[in-house]
C-alpha angles and dihedrals in degrees: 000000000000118000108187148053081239112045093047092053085060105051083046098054087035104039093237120221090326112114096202100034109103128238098256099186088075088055117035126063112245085252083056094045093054098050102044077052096054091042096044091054088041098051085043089046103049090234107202092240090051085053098040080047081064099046097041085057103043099044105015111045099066076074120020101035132252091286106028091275091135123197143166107017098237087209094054117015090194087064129077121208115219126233117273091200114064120105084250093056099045087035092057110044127048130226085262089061099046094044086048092050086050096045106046099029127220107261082177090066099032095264117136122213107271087196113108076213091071101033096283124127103235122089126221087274101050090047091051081052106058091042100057076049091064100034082054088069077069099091094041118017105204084198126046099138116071120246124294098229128195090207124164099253114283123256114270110221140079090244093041098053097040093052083050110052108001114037098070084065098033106029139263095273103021095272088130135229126170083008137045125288118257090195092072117104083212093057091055092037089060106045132067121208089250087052090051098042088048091052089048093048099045105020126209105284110224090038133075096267121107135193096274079185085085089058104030136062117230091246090057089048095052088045082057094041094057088046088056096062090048085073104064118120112209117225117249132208118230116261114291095002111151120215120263153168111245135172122240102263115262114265135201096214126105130219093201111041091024116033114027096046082064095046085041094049097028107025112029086071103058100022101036116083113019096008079059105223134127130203085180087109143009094254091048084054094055099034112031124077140085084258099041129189099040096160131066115194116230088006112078096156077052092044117097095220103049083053085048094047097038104039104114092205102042131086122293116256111233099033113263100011139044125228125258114272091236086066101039078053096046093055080042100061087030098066083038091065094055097270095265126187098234 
């Protein structure tokens, strides 16, 4: 058996001991040479990219394409899933995130959970595998361009579009979900049309949210933007309520000893850097992030990331676990409390 890089390349310039193996020295350039020697000792050796190569195969591309192009999504032919191949996508999301998505599936998409842990039928191994199979497209992205997509021509209004391809995220009518509800007066307040426009063209990368601007025209997205805006519930005071000036209630829980320590320990490793968020102050907390803002002080059910931590269907924050419910309460009564930065 060789042994080594070196011993292999030999026997495959010289021949080695085979009387009928060429001598492939005489034949191959020194770049061949070196290539048919690293994928000779990595066949022989079971690499786990060449594993996760037979897995992919065998249980992702149905879905996601030979080489990660994605297309029309076979749970949901109205959907269309996103490449998983391009430098954004490997850029964005760790090996955590992408063992966690395997493992745990996205119902939300129509994936179901590949974990034996969570009735799949792949084991810790097999899943490390494929995704040192993924994160291998890095050096090299075979897709950095979307689908290209023979689809029936997409429904032209601002209803239409949004039953189609929003409301299984955000809710039939708008009441939220995995996303954001569009009911809510805040989430209105605090968006302008160009913002919303801006998050439907490019999406959020690391969540479930794609660029609709590859599927649908601007027109399409400004007709979806303005229905949108349709589904907005205003808020109503109870019967006979004057209005008044109050204070945020008092709260008990600390910005600084409760609820920093958990974004600094559960949420700095997935959202800071390229998800472009900072738990290093108060104000980066409140200001910073592809979604911000996330918190509304005085206003959790309002807030984006109480829905994201307390919805019992969406994906778990942070990826694989969900945090205890002490601290999901403490951000609770915290925001609650006006968010202060106390």
């Amino acid at each position: 058996a060789v042994s080594s890089v070196e011993a292999a390349r030999t026997a495959i310039v010289t021949g080695g001991g085979h009387e009928t193996m060429p001598v492939w020295g005489e034949i191959l350039t020194a770049e061949q040479l070196d290539a048919l020697t690293t994928y000779t000792l990595e066949a022989a050796r079971g690499t786990p990219v060449l594993a996760g190569q037979e897995i992919y195969a065998q249980q992702c591309a149905v879905c996601h394409g030979d080489f990660g192009e994605g297309g029309i999504n076979p749970a949901n032919p109205a959907n269309v899933l996103s490449p998983i191949s391009t430098a954004s996508y490997l850029q964005t999301r760790d090996d955590a995130t992408i063992r966690a998505i395997i493992a745990q599936g996205q119902p939300d998409l129509g994936m179901s959970p590949f974990s034996l842990s969570f009735g799949g039928s792949l084991d810790e191994e097999d899943i490390n595998a494929v995704v040192a199979f993924i994160r291998s497209w890095e050096a090299d992205p075979p897709v950095e361009l979307p689908p290209e997509i023979e689809r029936a021509p997409l429904l032209g209004t601002g209803p239409e579009i949004y039953s189609e391809f929003c409301s299984q995220c955000h809710g039939v009518t708008g009441e939220g979900g995995i996303g954001p509800s569009f009911q809510d007066p805040q989430f209105h307040v605090n968006r302008t049309d160009s913002e919303m426009f801006t998050a439907i063209d490019f999406g959020h990368p690391a969540t479930a949210m794609i660029a609709w601007g590859e599927v649908l025209t601007d027109s399409q997205i400004s007709s979806l933007v303005s229905f949108i805006r349709t589904l907005e519930v205003p808020a109503e005071p109870p019967a006979g309520a004057t209005t008044t000036t109050t204070q945020p209630p008092a709260t008990d829980a600390s910005f600084e000893s409760d609820v920093l320590p958990i974004f600094q320990a559960s949420c700095e490793s997935c959202h800071g850097g390229l998800g472009g968020w900072s738990s290093d102050s108060y104000t980066a907390v409140m200001t910073t992030g592809n979604s911000a803002p996330v918190v509304l002080p005085g206003d959790p059910d309002g807030s984006l990331l109480v829905q994201l931590l307390q919805h019992p269907g969406g994906r778990l924050m942070p990826p694989g676990r969900a945090l205890p419910a002490d601290q999901i309460q403490a951000v609770v009564d915290w925001i609650a409390g006006g968010a202060p930065d106390n």
